[in-house]
Amino acid sequence: MPRTRHHREDSAGAARRILDVVSTIPSGHAATYGQVARMAGLPRRARMVGAVLGGLPDISPVPWHRVVNARGTISPRPGSGPREQRALLEREGVVFEPDGRIDLDRFGWEA
DNA sequence: ATAATGACTTTCA
DNA sequence: TTGAAAGCCATTA
């Protein structure tokens, strides 16, 4: 393993912890990127959570669809991802308001 | 080493 | 409540 002097850990370790947290989000609920980052011990790294999820293979056991942004909406991105995400969440009983947001007070994950 | 990016978040008018 | 701006940080170029 290459030594990256003065770092607490490598990105692989961080990614692993992020995915561990995401894997813990219960069906029918959603957590925010920032929340996942904090719970993974990586405060202020919401963007990294998005990057890690974006790197998941098409078929993955990780419930990536249960992660939304702080506004309670599905973060836009090119491709069919957003549509698929909403479908998966609705399939679990998560309700979307007409403005495309979900009520985090109701469906947010409280660990 | 500098600059641009982006599945983000917080602040402010 | 809303949109713009600024803040943030690892990754890429």
Tab-separated table of C-alpha atoms (C1' of nucleotides) in Angstrom:
chain	number	residue	atom	x	y	z
A	1	MET	CA	0.000	0.000	0.000
A	2	PRO	CA	1.310	3.445	-0.917
A	3	ARG	CA	1.882	5.724	2.021
A	4	THR	CA	0.067	9.019	1.907
A	5	ARG	CA	1.808	10.686	4.755
A	6	HIS	CA	-0.366	12.406	7.331
A	7	HIS	CA	-3.689	11.190	6.085
A	8	ARG	CA	-6.071	9.458	8.402
A	9	GLU	CA	-7.030	7.004	5.689
A	10	ASP	CA	-7.217	6.475	1.948
A	11	SER	CA	-10.228	7.189	-0.227
A	12	ALA	CA	-11.001	3.498	-0.481
A	13	GLY	CA	-11.539	3.370	3.257
A	14	ALA	CA	-13.731	6.438	3.142
A	15	ALA	CA	-15.760	4.979	0.293
A	16	ARG	CA	-16.205	1.759	2.208
A	17	ARG	CA	-17.565	3.575	5.246
A	18	ILE	CA	-19.868	5.668	3.121
A	19	LEU	CA	-21.330	2.566	1.516
A	20	ASP	CA	-21.654	0.938	4.928
A	21	VAL	CA	-23.790	3.829	6.118
A	22	VAL	CA	-25.919	3.901	2.989
A	23	SER	CA	-26.493	0.176	3.328
A	24	THR	CA	-27.997	0.887	6.724
A	25	ILE	CA	-30.714	3.257	5.547
A	26	PRO	CA	-33.993	1.403	6.055
A	27	SER	CA	-36.420	0.821	3.218
A	28	GLY	CA	-39.070	3.510	2.989
A	29	HIS	CA	-36.694	6.189	4.264
A	30	ALA	CA	-34.082	8.520	2.872
A	31	ALA	CA	-30.943	10.194	4.176
A	32	THR	CA	-29.204	13.267	2.806
A	33	TYR	CA	-25.715	13.328	1.322
A	34	GLY	CA	-24.495	15.501	4.145
A	35	GLN	CA	-26.069	13.256	6.735
A	36	VAL	CA	-24.425	10.169	5.283
A	37	ALA	CA	-21.082	11.954	5.178
A	38	ARG	CA	-21.346	12.908	8.850
A	39	MET	CA	-22.467	9.465	9.908
A	40	ALA	CA	-19.493	8.035	8.034
A	41	GLY	CA	-17.201	10.276	10.023
A	42	LEU	CA	-16.560	12.553	7.070
A	43	PRO	CA	-18.186	15.897	7.901
A	44	ARG	CA	-18.436	18.414	5.061
A	45	ARG	CA	-17.905	15.805	2.414
A	46	ALA	CA	-21.399	15.505	1.012
A	47	ARG	CA	-20.017	15.777	-2.497
A	48	MET	CA	-17.813	12.801	-1.910
A	49	VAL	CA	-20.866	10.736	-1.052
A	50	GLY	CA	-22.346	11.609	-4.416
A	51	ALA	CA	-19.115	10.694	-6.153
A	52	VAL	CA	-18.946	7.316	-4.447
A	53	LEU	CA	-22.555	6.466	-5.253
A	54	GLY	CA	-21.957	7.508	-8.825
A	55	GLY	CA	-19.221	4.929	-9.016
A	56	LEU	CA	-21.473	2.032	-8.081
A	57	PRO	CA	-22.030	-0.620	-10.738
A	58	ASP	CA	-25.440	-0.744	-12.412
A	59	ILE	CA	-26.469	-3.672	-10.281
A	60	SER	CA	-25.513	-3.172	-6.670
A	61	PRO	CA	-26.794	-4.353	-3.297
A	62	VAL	CA	-26.292	-0.847	-1.958
A	63	PRO	CA	-29.549	1.137	-1.696
A	64	TRP	CA	-28.102	4.226	-3.397
A	65	HIS	CA	-31.595	5.460	-4.211
A	66	ARG	CA	-32.234	6.235	-0.534
A	67	VAL	CA	-29.896	9.220	-0.640
A	68	VAL	CA	-31.316	12.626	-1.547
A	69	ASN	CA	-30.132	16.199	-1.168
A	70	ALA	CA	-30.784	18.500	1.774
A	71	ARG	CA	-33.856	19.945	0.088
A	72	GLY	CA	-35.464	16.541	-0.013
A	73	THR	CA	-35.310	16.327	-3.782
A	74	ILE	CA	-33.517	13.942	-6.083
A	75	SER	CA	-30.294	15.545	-7.224
A	76	PRO	CA	-30.472	16.063	-10.978
A	77	ARG	CA	-27.881	14.413	-13.196
A	78	PRO	CA	-27.709	13.209	-16.774
A	79	GLY	CA	-29.237	9.852	-17.635
A	80	SER	CA	-32.179	7.876	-16.303
A	81	GLY	CA	-30.843	7.760	-12.761
A	82	PRO	CA	-33.181	10.339	-11.246
A	83	ARG	CA	-36.278	8.699	-12.722
A	84	GLU	CA	-35.200	5.310	-11.550
A	85	GLN	CA	-34.443	6.655	-8.095
A	86	ARG	CA	-37.881	8.119	-7.698
A	87	ALA	CA	-39.514	4.908	-8.896
A	88	LEU	CA	-37.538	2.846	-6.404
A	89	LEU	CA	-38.409	5.164	-3.538
A	90	GLU	CA	-42.091	5.242	-4.408
A	91	ARG	CA	-41.994	1.469	-4.609
A	92	GLU	CA	-40.952	1.541	-0.944
A	93	GLY	CA	-43.786	3.853	0.006
A	94	VAL	CA	-41.996	7.190	-0.062
A	95	VAL	CA	-44.361	9.946	-1.157
A	96	PHE	CA	-43.321	12.799	-3.418
A	97	GLU	CA	-44.992	16.173	-3.112
A	98	PRO	CA	-46.192	17.810	-6.306
A	99	ASP	CA	-43.101	19.996	-6.284
A	100	GLY	CA	-40.940	16.903	-6.452
A	101	ARG	CA	-39.825	16.955	-2.853
A	102	ILE	CA	-40.255	14.384	-0.132
A	103	ASP	CA	-41.055	15.368	3.436
A	104	LEU	CA	-37.871	14.611	5.355
A	105	ASP	CA	-39.675	15.057	8.670
A	106	ARG	CA	-41.679	12.031	7.681
A	107	PHE	CA	-39.402	9.942	5.489
A	108	GLY	CA	-36.042	11.182	6.659
A	109	TRP	CA	-33.909	8.585	8.352
A	110	GLU	CA	-33.434	9.130	12.038
A	111	ALA	CA	-30.624	6.988	13.288
B	1	DA	C1'	1.206	24.040	-8.577
B	2	DT	C1'	-3.208	26.082	-10.621
B	3	DA	C1'	-7.762	25.584	-12.267
B	4	DA	C1'	-12.015	23.394	-13.231
B	5	DT	C1'	-15.688	20.010	-11.598
B	6	DG	C1'	-19.547	18.200	-9.255
B	7	DA	C1'	-25.401	12.481	-7.181
B	8	DC	C1'	-23.654	19.053	-2.034
B	9	DT	C1'	-24.955	22.633	1.731
B	10	DT	C1'	-25.502	26.918	3.957
B	11	DT	C1'	-26.171	31.734	3.904
B	12	DC	C1'	-28.397	35.917	2.397
B	13	DA	C1'	-31.131	39.293	0.040
C	1	DT	C1'	-40.090	30.620	0.345
C	2	DT	C1'	-36.801	31.342	-3.504
C	3	DG	C1'	-32.840	31.940	-6.311
C	4	DA	C1'	-28.217	33.423	-6.346
C	5	DA	C1'	-23.842	33.339	-4.226
C	6	DA	C1'	-20.531	31.647	-1.514
C	7	DG	C1'	-18.496	27.857	0.998
C	8	DC	C1'	-16.579	23.272	0.909
C	9	DC	C1'	-13.514	19.352	-0.536
C	10	DA	C1'	-11.738	15.302	-3.081
C	11	DT	C1'	-10.854	14.401	-7.780
C	12	DT	C1'	-9.263	15.565	-12.549
C	13	DA	C1'	-7.276	18.046	-15.977
